[in-house]
Short mmCIF file of C-alpha atoms and ligand atoms in Angstrom, two decimals:
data_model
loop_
_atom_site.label_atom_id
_atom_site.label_comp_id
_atom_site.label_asym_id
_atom_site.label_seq_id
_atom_site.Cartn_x
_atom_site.Cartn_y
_atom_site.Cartn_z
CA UNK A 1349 1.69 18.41 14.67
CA UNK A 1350 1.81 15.19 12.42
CA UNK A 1351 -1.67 13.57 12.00
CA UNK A 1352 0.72 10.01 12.36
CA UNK A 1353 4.18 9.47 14.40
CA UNK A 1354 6.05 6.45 15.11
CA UNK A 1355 9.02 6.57 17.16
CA UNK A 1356 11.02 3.63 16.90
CA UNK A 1357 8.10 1.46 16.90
CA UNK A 1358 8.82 -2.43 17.69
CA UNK A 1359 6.39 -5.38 17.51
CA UNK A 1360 7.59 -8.79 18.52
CA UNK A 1361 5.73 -11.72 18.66
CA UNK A 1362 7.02 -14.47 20.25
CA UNK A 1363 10.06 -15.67 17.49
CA UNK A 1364 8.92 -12.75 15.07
CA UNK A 1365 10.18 -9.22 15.14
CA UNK A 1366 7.30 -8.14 12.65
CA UNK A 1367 7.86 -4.08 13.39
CA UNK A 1368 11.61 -3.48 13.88
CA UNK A 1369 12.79 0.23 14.73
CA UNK A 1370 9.75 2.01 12.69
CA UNK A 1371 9.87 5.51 12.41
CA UNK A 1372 8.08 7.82 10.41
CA UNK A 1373 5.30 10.24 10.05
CA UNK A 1374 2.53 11.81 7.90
CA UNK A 1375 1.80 15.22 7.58
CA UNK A 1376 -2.09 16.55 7.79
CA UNK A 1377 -3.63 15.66 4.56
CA UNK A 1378 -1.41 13.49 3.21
CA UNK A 1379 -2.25 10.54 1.49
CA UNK A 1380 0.45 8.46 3.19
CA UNK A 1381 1.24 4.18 1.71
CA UNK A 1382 3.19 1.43 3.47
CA UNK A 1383 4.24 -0.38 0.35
CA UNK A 1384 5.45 -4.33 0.90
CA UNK A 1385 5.20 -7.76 0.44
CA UNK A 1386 3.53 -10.56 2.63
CA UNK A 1387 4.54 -10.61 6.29
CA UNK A 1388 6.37 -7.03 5.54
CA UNK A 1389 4.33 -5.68 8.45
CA UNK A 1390 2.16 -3.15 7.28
CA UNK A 1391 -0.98 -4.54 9.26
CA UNK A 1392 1.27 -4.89 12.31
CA UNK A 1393 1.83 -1.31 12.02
CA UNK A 1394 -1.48 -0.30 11.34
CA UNK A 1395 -2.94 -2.29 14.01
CA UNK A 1396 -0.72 -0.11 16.65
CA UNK A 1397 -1.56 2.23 15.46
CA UNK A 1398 -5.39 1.60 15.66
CA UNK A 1399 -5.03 0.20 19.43
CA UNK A 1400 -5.70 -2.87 18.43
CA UNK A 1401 -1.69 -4.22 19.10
CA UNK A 1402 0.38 -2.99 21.80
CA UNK A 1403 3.70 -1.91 20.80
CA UNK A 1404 6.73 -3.52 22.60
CA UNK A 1405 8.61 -0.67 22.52
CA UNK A 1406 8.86 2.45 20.82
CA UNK A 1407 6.11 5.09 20.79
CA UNK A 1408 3.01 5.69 18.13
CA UNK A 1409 0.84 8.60 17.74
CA UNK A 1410 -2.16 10.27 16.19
CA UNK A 1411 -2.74 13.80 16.08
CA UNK A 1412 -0.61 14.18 19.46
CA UNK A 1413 -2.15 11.48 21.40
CA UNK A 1414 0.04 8.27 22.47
CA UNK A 1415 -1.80 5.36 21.66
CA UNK A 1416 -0.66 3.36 24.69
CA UNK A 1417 -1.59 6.29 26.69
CA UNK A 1418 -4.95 8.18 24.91
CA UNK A 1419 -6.22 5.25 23.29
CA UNK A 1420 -9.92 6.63 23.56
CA UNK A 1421 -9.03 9.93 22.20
CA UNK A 1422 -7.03 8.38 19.33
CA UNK A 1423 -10.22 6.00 18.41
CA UNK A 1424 -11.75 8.98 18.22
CA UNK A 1425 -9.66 10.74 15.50
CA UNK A 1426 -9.50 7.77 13.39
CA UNK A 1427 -11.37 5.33 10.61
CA UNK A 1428 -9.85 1.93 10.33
CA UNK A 1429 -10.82 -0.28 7.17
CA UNK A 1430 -9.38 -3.62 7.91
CA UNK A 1431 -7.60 -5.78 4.90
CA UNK A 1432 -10.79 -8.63 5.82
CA UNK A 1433 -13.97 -7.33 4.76
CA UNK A 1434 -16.30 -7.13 8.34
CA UNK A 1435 -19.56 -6.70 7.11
CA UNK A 1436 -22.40 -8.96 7.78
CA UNK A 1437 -23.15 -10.62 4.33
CA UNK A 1438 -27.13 -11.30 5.34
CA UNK A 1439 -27.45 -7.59 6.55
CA UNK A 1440 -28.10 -4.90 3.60
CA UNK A 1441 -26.04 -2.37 3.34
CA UNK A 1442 -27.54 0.17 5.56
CA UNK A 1443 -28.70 -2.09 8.20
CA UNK A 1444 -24.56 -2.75 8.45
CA UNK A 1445 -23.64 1.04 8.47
CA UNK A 1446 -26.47 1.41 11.41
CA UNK A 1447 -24.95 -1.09 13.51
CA UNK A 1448 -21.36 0.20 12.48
CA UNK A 1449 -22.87 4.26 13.83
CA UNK A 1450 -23.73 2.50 16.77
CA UNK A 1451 -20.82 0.90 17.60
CA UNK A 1452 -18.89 4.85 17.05
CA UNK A 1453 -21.63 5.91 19.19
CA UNK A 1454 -22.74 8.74 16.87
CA UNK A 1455 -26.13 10.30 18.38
CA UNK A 1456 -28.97 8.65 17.34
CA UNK A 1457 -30.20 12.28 15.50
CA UNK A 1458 -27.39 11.98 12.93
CA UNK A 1459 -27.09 8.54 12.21
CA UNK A 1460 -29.96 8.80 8.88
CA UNK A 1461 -27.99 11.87 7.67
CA UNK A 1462 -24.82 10.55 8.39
CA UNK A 1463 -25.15 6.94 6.78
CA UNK A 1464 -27.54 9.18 3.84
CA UNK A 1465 -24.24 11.43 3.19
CA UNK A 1466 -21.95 8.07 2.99
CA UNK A 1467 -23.82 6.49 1.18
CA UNK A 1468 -24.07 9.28 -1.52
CA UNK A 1469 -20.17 9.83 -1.62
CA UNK A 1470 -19.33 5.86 -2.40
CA UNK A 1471 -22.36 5.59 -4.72
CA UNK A 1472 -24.11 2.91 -2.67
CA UNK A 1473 -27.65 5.09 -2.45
CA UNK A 1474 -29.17 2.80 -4.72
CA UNK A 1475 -28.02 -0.94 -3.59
CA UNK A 1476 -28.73 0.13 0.31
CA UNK A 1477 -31.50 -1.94 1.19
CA UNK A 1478 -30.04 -5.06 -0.36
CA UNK A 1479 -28.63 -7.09 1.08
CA UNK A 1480 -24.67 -7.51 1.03
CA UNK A 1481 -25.25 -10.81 -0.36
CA UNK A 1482 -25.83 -9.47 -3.63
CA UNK A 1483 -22.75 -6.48 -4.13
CA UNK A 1484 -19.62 -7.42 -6.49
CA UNK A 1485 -16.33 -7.41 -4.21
CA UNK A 1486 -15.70 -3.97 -5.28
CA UNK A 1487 -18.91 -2.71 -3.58
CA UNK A 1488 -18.49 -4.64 -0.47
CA UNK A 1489 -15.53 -2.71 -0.29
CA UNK A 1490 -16.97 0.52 -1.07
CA UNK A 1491 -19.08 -1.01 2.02
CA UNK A 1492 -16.48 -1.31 4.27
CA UNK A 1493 -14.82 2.21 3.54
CA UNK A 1494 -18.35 3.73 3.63
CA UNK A 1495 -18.27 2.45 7.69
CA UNK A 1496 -14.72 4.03 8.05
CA UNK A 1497 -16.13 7.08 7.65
CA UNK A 1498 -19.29 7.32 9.59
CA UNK A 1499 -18.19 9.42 12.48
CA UNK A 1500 -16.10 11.28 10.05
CA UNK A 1501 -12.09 10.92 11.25
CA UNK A 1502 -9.11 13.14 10.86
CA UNK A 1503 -7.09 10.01 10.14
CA UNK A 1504 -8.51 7.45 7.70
CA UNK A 1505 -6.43 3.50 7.49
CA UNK A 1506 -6.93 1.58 4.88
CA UNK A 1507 -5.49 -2.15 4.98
CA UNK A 1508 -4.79 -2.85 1.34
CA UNK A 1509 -7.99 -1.25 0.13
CA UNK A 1510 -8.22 -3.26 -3.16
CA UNK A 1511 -6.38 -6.63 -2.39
CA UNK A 1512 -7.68 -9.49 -4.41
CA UNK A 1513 -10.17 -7.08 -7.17
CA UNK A 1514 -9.80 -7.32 -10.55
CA UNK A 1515 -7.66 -3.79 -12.32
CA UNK A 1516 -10.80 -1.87 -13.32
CA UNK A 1517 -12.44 -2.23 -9.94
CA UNK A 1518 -9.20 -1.35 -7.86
CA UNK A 1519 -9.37 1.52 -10.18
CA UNK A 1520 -12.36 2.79 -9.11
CA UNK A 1521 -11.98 2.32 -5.46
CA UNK A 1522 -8.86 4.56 -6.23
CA UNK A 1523 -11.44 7.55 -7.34
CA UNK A 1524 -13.31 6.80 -4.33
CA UNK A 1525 -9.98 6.79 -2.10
CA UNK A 1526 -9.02 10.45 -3.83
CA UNK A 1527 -13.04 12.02 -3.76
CA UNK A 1528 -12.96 11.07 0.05
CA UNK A 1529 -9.56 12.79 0.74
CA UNK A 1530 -10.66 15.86 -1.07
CA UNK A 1531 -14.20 16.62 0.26
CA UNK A 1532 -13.29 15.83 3.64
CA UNK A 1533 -9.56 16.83 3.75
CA UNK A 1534 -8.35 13.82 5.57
CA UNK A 1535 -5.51 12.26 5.97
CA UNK A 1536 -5.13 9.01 4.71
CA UNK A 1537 -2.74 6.29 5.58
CA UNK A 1538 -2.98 3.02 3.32
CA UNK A 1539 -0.93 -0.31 3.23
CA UNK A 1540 -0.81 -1.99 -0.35
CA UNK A 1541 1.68 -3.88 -2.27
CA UNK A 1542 0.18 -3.07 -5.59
CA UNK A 1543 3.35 -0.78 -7.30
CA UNK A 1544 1.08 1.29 -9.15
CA UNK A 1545 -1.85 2.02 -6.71
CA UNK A 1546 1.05 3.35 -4.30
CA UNK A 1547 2.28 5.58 -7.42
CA UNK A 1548 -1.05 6.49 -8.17
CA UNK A 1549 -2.16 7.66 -4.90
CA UNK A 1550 0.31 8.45 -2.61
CA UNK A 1551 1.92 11.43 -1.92
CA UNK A 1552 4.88 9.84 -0.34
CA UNK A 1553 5.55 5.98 0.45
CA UNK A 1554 7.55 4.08 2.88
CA UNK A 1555 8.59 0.92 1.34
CA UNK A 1556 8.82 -1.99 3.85
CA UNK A 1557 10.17 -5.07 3.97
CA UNK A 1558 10.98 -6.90 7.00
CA UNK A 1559 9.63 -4.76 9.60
CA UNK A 1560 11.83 -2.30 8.62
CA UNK A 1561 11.49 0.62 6.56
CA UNK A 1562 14.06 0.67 3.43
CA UNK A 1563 13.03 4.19 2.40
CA UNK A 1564 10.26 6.64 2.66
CA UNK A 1565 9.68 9.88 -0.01
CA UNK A 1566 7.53 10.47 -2.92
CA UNK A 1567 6.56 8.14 -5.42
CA UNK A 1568 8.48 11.24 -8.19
CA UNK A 1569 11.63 11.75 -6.24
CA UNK A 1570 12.15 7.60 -6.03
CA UNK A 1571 11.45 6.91 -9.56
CA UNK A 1572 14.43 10.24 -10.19
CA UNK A 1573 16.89 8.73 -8.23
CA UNK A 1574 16.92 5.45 -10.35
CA UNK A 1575 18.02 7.79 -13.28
CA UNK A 1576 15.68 9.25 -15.80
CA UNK A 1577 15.70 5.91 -17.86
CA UNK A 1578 16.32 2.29 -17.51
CA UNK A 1579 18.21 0.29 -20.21
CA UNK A 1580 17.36 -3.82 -20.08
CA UNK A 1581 19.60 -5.75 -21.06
CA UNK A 1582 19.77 -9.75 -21.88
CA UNK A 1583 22.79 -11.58 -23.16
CA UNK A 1584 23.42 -15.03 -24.41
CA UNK A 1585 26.49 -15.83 -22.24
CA UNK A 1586 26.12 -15.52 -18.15
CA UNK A 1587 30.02 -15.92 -17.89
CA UNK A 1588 30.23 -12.34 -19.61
CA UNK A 1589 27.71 -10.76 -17.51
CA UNK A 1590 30.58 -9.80 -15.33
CA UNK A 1591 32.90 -7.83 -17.66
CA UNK A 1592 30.03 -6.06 -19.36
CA UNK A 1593 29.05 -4.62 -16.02
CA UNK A 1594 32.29 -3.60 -15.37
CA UNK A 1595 32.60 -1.69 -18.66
CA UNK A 1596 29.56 -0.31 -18.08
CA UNK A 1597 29.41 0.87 -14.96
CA UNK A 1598 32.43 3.42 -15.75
CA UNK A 1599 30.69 4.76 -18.31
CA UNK A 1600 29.18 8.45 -17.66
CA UNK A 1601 25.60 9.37 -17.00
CA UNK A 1602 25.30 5.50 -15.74
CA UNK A 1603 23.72 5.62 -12.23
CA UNK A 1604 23.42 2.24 -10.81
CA UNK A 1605 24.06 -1.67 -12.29
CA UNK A 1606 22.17 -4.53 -11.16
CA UNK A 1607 22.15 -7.91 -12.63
CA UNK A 1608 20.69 -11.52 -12.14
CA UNK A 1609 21.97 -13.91 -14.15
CA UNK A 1610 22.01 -13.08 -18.03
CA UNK A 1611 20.05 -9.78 -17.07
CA UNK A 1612 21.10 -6.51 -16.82
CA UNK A 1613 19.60 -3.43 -15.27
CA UNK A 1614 21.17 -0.21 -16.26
CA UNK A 1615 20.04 2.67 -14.50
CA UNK A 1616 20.79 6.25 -16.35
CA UNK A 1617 20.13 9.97 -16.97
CA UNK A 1618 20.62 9.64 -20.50
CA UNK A 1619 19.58 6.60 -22.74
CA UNK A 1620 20.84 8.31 -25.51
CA UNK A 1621 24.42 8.98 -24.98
CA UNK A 1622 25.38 5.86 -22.90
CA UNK A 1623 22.98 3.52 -25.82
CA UNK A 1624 25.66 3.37 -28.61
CA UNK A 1625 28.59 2.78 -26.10
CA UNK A 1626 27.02 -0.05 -24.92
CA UNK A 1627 26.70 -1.62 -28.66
CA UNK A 1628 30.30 -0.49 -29.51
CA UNK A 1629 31.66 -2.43 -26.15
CA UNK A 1630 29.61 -5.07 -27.22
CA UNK A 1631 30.62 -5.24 -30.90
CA UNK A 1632 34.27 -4.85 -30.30
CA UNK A 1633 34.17 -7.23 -27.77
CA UNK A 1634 32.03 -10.09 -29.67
CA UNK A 1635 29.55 -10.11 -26.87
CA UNK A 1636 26.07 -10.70 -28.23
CA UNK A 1637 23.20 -9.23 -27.39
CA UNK A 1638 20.05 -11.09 -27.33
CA UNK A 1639 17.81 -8.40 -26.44
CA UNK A 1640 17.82 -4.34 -24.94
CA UNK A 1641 15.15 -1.52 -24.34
CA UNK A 1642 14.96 1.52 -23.14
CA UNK A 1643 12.19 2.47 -20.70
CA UNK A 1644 11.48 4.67 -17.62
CA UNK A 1645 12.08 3.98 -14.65
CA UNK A 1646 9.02 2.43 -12.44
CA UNK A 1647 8.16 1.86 -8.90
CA UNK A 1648 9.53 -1.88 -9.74
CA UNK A 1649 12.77 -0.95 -10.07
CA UNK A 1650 12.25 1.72 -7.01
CA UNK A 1651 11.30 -1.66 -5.03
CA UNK A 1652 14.24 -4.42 -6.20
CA UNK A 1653 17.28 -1.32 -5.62
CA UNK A 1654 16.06 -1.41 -2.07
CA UNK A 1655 15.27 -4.62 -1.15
CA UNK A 1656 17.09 -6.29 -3.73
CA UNK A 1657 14.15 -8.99 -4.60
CA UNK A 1658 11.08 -8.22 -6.53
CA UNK A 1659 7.74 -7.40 -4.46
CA UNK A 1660 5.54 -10.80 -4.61
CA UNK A 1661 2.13 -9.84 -6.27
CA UNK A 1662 0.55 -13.22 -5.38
CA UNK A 1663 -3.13 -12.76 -5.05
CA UNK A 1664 -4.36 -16.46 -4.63
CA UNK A 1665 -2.11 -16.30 -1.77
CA UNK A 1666 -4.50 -13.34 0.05
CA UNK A 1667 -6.97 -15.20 -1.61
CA UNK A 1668 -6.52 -18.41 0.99
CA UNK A 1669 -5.76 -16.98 3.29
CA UNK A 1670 -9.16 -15.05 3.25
CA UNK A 1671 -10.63 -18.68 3.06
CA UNK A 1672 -8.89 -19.02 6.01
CA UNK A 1673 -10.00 -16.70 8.10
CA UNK A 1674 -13.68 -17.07 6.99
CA UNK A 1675 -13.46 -20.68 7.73
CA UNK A 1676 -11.75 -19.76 11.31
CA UNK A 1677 -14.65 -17.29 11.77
CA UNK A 1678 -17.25 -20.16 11.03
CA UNK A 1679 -15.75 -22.72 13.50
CA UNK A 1680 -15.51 -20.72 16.54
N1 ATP B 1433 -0.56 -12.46 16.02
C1 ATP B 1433 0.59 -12.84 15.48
N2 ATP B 1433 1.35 -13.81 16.06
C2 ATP B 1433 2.54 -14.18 15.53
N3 ATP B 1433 3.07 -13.65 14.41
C3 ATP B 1433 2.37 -12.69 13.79
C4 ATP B 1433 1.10 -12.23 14.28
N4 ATP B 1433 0.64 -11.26 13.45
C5 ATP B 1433 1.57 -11.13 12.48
N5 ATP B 1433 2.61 -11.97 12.67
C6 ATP B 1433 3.81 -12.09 11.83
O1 ATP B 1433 4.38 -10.81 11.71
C7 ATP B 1433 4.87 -10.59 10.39
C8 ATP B 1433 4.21 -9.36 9.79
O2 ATP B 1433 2.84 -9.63 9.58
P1 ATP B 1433 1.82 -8.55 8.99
O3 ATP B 1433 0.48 -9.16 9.00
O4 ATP B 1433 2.00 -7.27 9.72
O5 ATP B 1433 2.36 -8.38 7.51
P2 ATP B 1433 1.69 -7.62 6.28
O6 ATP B 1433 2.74 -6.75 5.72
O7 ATP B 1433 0.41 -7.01 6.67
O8 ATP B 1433 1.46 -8.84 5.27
P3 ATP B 1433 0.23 -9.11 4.20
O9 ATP B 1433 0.63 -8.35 2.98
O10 ATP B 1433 0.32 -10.58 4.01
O11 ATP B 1433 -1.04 -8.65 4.83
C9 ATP B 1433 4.62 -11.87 9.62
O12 ATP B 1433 5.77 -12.64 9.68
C10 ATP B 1433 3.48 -12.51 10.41
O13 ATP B 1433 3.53 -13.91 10.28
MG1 MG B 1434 -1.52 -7.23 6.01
#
């Protein structure tokens, strides 16, 4: 049995399709990532998922049970971290993880050893009885994952865990992410569009765009099926772009040619051997070169083959719109 199942999953709103003809699933203890732009819908997803949307059509489920049909049992199984932090900022922290053990109705009895043991995994035993006020975005976080965990799920979501946190904090919440999967061998399904926290945590990705799902496998197998090495090229003269590629693309070992404008993306097993064939072509043919490397492939280049655009890593743009939701919250 998969911990998580979709079955052609659909989500329309009224002019959006924002899930369209999802399928997929994650085994029992993976660590599982929707990777995708803005408005890819990842939280759509997630929110089925959750019960918190109710699919159109198509079928979602969690450890066996059908959301639209065991949505109690489902709540049961899982944690849900949402991408808006919902703690109360005049609260301290363990005065928010009581009222969070409440609301998962965990026994009275437990919920000191529960919040206690927590606490002690996201390192919070120290800052919890002050209030939220005072913790760095990274440990309101920690905060928020710490109440995901509380009645202790099978299934743990996480709704771009690290959005808007500077490198060496989203770091860190990555340790966190990994200690939690291995002490309490969960499953963990996470939405980002950060290339490299996918690549460093996941064991396999779907990458999303457009409510649909371009291509799912591990972060390893994507990166080998770009080639072993990507050769950059720029040239001085767009109107030769063209016949370069051509050449190029016959040559052996090449994989895959993409271009935009004066750029060239050459996707190969062997730098070495296709290298000087590119400067003879070029030299014979009085093309110049303004500039080449040779690098390895990354999830970047994973993402544009697919989708054909590069993934948009605008964080003012989550961070308005988190201004915009807190100022929603405050009016109503
Ligand atoms: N309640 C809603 N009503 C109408 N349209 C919606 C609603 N919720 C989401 N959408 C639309 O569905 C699409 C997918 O949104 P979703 O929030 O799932 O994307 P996302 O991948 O989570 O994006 P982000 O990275 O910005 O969080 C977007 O076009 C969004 O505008
Ligand atoms: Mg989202």
């Amino acid at each position: 049995m998969y911990s998580v199942e979709t079955r052609s999953l659909v989500k329309s709103f009224k002019d959006v399709t924002a899930v369209n003809d999802v399928s997929f699933y994650v085994e029992q203890g993976e660590i599982f990532g929707f990777l995708g732009p803005n408005g890819a819908g990842k939280s759509t997803t997630m929110m089925i998922l959750t019960t918190l949307l109710k699919p159109t059509s198509g079928q979602a489920l969690i450890n066996g049970y059908d959301v639209s049909i065991n949505p109690k049992d489902v709540r049961e199984n899982i944690g849900y971290v949402q991408q808006e932090s919902t703690v109360d900022e005049y609260l301290t922290g363990r005065e928010n993880l009581i009222l969070q053990a409440k609301l998962n109705h965990i026994p009275k009895n437990q919920i000191d050893s529960r919040i206690d043991e927590v606490l002690e995994l996201i390192e919070l035993t120290e800052k919890q009885n002050e209030p939220v006020v005072t913790y760095s975005g990274g440990m309101r976080k920690r905060l928020d994952i710490a109440g995901g965990l509380l009645h202790r799920p099978k299934v743990l979501f996480l709704d771009e865990p690290t959005v808007g946190l500077d490198i060496q904090t989203r770091r860190k919440i990555w340790e966190y992410i990994k200690k939690i999967h291995d002490e309490f061998e969960m499953t963990i399904f996470l939405t980002t569009h950060y290339m490299e926290e996918a690549d460093q945590l996941c064991d396999r990705i779907g990458i999303i765009d457009g409510g649909k799902i371009q291509v799912i496998d591990s972060p390893q197998n994507m990166k080998n099926s770009m080639g072993n090495e990507v050769i950059s090229i720029i040239l001085n003269d767009e109107k030769q772009t063209r016949e370069f590629i051509d050449y190029i693309s016959k040559i052996s070992n090449v994989k895959n040619v993409k271009s935009d404008g004066v750029k060239i993306t050459v996707f190969v097993s062997s730098g070495t051997e296709v290298l000087p064939k590119i400067f003879e072509f070029s030299s014979s043919n009085g093309i110049k070169i303004n500039s080449i490397s040779l690098t390895q492939p990354t999830l970047d280049d994973v993402f544009i083959s697919y989708t054909g655009h590069e993934i948009r890593d605008d964080d003012t743009k989550f961070n308005r719109r988190r201004e915009h939701a807190k100022m929603k919250r405050l009016r109503s």
